[in-house]
């Protein structure tokens, strides 16, 4: 139930697993929020401290990871769904006065757990980036299949959709629709006197002009034919 831990640093790596509570780890460059299940890996000689309004409990593990980890700044991630991080942290804590070879093996396992999760997070970001790029390239095509794209990146559909929203603050459908509506607005503004609503819908990725008009009004506040008249 620590409320505040003063700024300090170590010559070794420090891995902190937060068993309960929430707050911030303060560093000289930024504050890193933590909550129950958070893991923060701090490189050697990085000054840091923790602050919590209602207190927190964590397990702190100091290890020599120089040959395995290359981070220059603290790294944050969440424990996996079966709580492998918690299991390793508690196992290290309970055996902290035990056999050094066993402890060394546990530290190796902890390093692999860190590498697995940080690499996994990087792969997730790459997957979301791929979805963004493919949507940006193909949004004008009426036969573009968003579901096929999402299923092609190798993650559970619900999971990658949630991660997409976590990174972009919008769902993939919202991202796609906004690109299409923004493109339609530009077409209506530039070619207002010579383009039909049907053509704008087709060129913006909508196969159904009625559905296009409804979505346009939802995003812009007026129907496309009303928007078009403003630029005649």
XYZ file of C-alpha atoms in Angstrom:
232
model
C 0.000 0.000 0.000
C 2.805 2.381 -0.916
C 1.564 5.879 -1.760
C 4.866 7.348 -2.922
C 8.292 5.915 -3.670
C 11.106 8.473 -4.087
C 13.040 9.050 -7.310
C 16.028 6.694 -7.563
C 17.993 4.558 -10.020
C 19.863 1.229 -10.136
C 22.914 -0.204 -11.851
C 20.831 -3.242 -12.870
C 17.562 -3.695 -14.733
C 14.401 -3.473 -12.648
C 11.155 -5.215 -13.528
C 8.054 -4.172 -11.614
C 4.847 -6.162 -11.534
C 1.893 -4.291 -9.987
C -0.277 -6.617 -7.922
C -2.888 -3.988 -7.074
C -3.569 -0.262 -7.087
C -3.003 2.337 -9.759
C -0.873 5.419 -10.208
C 2.121 6.709 -12.171
C 5.753 5.839 -12.483
C 7.560 9.142 -12.779
C 10.718 9.461 -14.882
C 12.726 12.466 -16.023
C 11.105 12.302 -19.479
C 7.515 11.177 -18.902
C 5.010 9.667 -16.487
C 3.931 6.073 -17.127
C 0.503 5.052 -15.775
C 0.177 1.664 -14.107
C -2.663 -0.463 -12.754
C -3.197 -4.007 -11.497
C -1.455 -6.358 -13.915
C 0.901 -3.737 -15.339
C 4.541 -4.589 -15.996
C 7.168 -1.837 -16.257
C 10.757 -2.638 -17.234
C 13.296 0.035 -16.243
C 16.815 0.028 -17.770
C 19.902 0.660 -15.611
C 20.618 4.225 -14.448
C 17.157 5.529 -15.410
C 15.837 7.726 -12.596
C 12.298 6.778 -11.602
C 9.792 6.772 -8.733
C 6.136 5.860 -8.186
C 3.102 7.823 -7.020
C -0.385 6.567 -6.166
C -3.332 8.288 -4.516
C -4.747 5.170 -2.838
C -1.548 3.128 -2.647
C -0.180 0.191 -4.594
C 1.595 -3.124 -4.073
C 4.180 -4.444 -6.501
C 6.967 -6.973 -6.788
C 10.275 -5.482 -7.877
C 12.845 -7.775 -9.498
C 16.431 -6.682 -10.152
C 18.305 -8.615 -12.849
C 21.261 -8.410 -15.212
C 19.621 -8.394 -18.636
C 22.388 -6.617 -20.535
C 22.858 -9.405 -23.065
C 19.108 -9.799 -23.693
C 17.362 -6.419 -23.522
C 18.362 -3.293 -25.423
C 15.767 -0.759 -24.254
C 17.016 2.731 -23.450
C 13.779 3.930 -21.867
C 11.253 2.201 -19.573
C 8.931 -0.239 -21.343
C 5.313 -0.797 -20.286
C 2.929 -3.650 -21.122
C 0.014 -5.546 -19.595
C 0.245 -9.103 -18.288
C -1.213 -11.780 -20.554
C -4.614 -13.339 -19.945
C -3.230 -16.322 -17.991
C -1.076 -14.011 -15.820
C 2.315 -15.495 -16.633
C 3.950 -12.280 -15.468
C 2.306 -12.479 -12.082
C 3.252 -16.138 -11.729
C 6.936 -15.428 -12.522
C 7.114 -12.385 -10.253
C 5.590 -14.259 -7.309
C 7.821 -17.270 -7.931
C 10.910 -15.048 -7.891
C 9.712 -13.283 -4.747
C 8.996 -16.496 -2.855
C 12.388 -17.951 -3.797
C 14.448 -14.762 -3.363
C 16.603 -16.408 -0.686
C 16.775 -19.732 -2.489
C 19.194 -21.437 -4.865
C 20.960 -18.921 -7.133
C 20.936 -21.219 -10.159
C 17.180 -21.611 -9.836
C 16.782 -17.853 -9.473
C 18.952 -17.324 -12.538
C 16.730 -19.668 -14.543
C 13.652 -17.788 -13.359
C 15.252 -14.491 -14.428
C 15.920 -15.968 -17.873
C 12.252 -16.931 -18.078
C 11.292 -13.410 -17.027
C 13.495 -11.960 -19.781
C 11.836 -14.218 -22.356
C 8.422 -13.165 -21.064
C 9.409 -9.497 -21.516
C 10.765 -10.074 -25.014
C 7.681 -12.041 -26.019
C 5.304 -9.304 -24.868
C 7.239 -6.335 -26.223
C 7.656 -8.105 -29.584
C 3.972 -9.010 -29.513
C 3.035 -5.375 -28.907
C 5.233 -4.361 -31.835
C 3.537 -6.943 -34.052
C 0.139 -5.629 -32.995
C 1.138 -2.086 -33.964
C 2.381 -3.349 -37.310
C -0.911 -5.169 -37.876
C -2.917 -2.005 -37.167
C -0.577 0.011 -39.401
C -1.147 -2.487 -42.221
C -4.929 -2.133 -41.852
C -4.663 1.668 -41.918
C -2.456 1.611 -45.027
C -4.676 -0.838 -46.913
C -7.828 1.129 -46.070
C -6.158 4.374 -47.173
C -5.175 2.831 -50.515
C -8.433 0.990 -51.286
C -11.231 2.997 -49.659
C -12.508 4.274 -53.048
C -13.185 0.753 -54.336
C -16.808 -0.347 -53.984
C -15.705 -3.997 -53.836
C -13.238 -3.391 -50.990
C -13.877 -5.960 -48.220
C -12.885 -4.620 -44.803
C -13.610 -7.926 -43.064
C -11.275 -9.780 -45.429
C -8.491 -7.292 -44.661
C -8.975 -7.554 -40.890
C -8.974 -11.355 -41.034
C -5.795 -11.360 -43.133
C -3.507 -9.895 -40.433
C -3.481 -13.068 -38.340
C -5.319 -12.020 -35.170
C -8.756 -12.792 -33.788
C -11.166 -10.362 -35.479
C -12.672 -8.954 -32.262
C -9.210 -8.572 -30.714
C -7.624 -6.689 -33.627
C -10.710 -4.470 -33.966
C -10.371 -3.555 -30.286
C -6.638 -2.919 -30.708
C -7.318 -0.749 -33.780
C -9.665 1.420 -31.715
C -7.175 1.496 -28.859
C -4.497 2.906 -31.182
C -6.638 5.209 -33.362
C -9.614 6.036 -31.084
C -12.034 4.920 -33.840
C -13.204 1.554 -35.151
C -12.011 0.280 -38.562
C -15.497 0.908 -39.988
C -15.499 4.485 -38.674
C -12.013 5.052 -40.091
C -13.063 3.739 -43.507
C -16.339 5.668 -43.547
C -14.676 8.956 -42.607
C -12.133 8.584 -45.427
C -14.954 7.936 -47.872
C -17.092 10.837 -46.674
C -14.131 13.255 -46.700
C -13.347 12.177 -50.274
C -16.981 12.633 -51.270
C -16.984 16.153 -49.813
C -13.951 17.080 -51.927
C -15.593 15.715 -55.080
C -18.778 17.669 -54.381
C -16.819 20.850 -53.717
C -14.628 20.620 -56.835
C -17.111 19.164 -59.360
C -20.370 20.502 -57.922
C -21.773 21.616 -61.289
C -20.914 18.511 -63.298
C -21.036 15.455 -61.026
C -24.012 13.364 -59.932
C -24.612 11.978 -56.457
C -24.503 8.453 -57.952
C -21.038 9.148 -59.398
C -19.794 10.642 -56.134
C -21.024 7.583 -54.263
C -19.271 5.227 -56.711
C -16.021 7.201 -56.655
C -16.071 7.252 -52.846
C -16.533 3.514 -52.401
C -20.315 3.375 -51.884
C -22.182 0.988 -54.192
C -25.585 2.180 -52.920
C -26.311 5.945 -53.347
C -29.185 5.812 -50.835
C -26.914 4.345 -48.148
C -24.249 6.888 -49.136
C -26.674 9.768 -48.610
C -27.666 8.486 -45.172
C -24.038 8.080 -44.058
C -23.103 11.479 -45.503
C -25.850 13.181 -43.486
C -24.786 11.292 -40.381
C -21.234 12.637 -40.675
C -21.789 16.081 -42.242
C -25.224 17.037 -40.950
C -26.861 17.548 -44.360
C -27.502 15.344 -47.404
C -24.951 15.336 -50.259
C -27.281 17.106 -52.709
C -27.685 19.930 -50.157
C -23.925 20.052 -49.643
C -23.429 20.153 -53.421
C -25.701 23.181 -53.846
C -23.438 25.222 -51.574
C -20.689 25.043 -54.220
C -22.733 25.472 -57.438
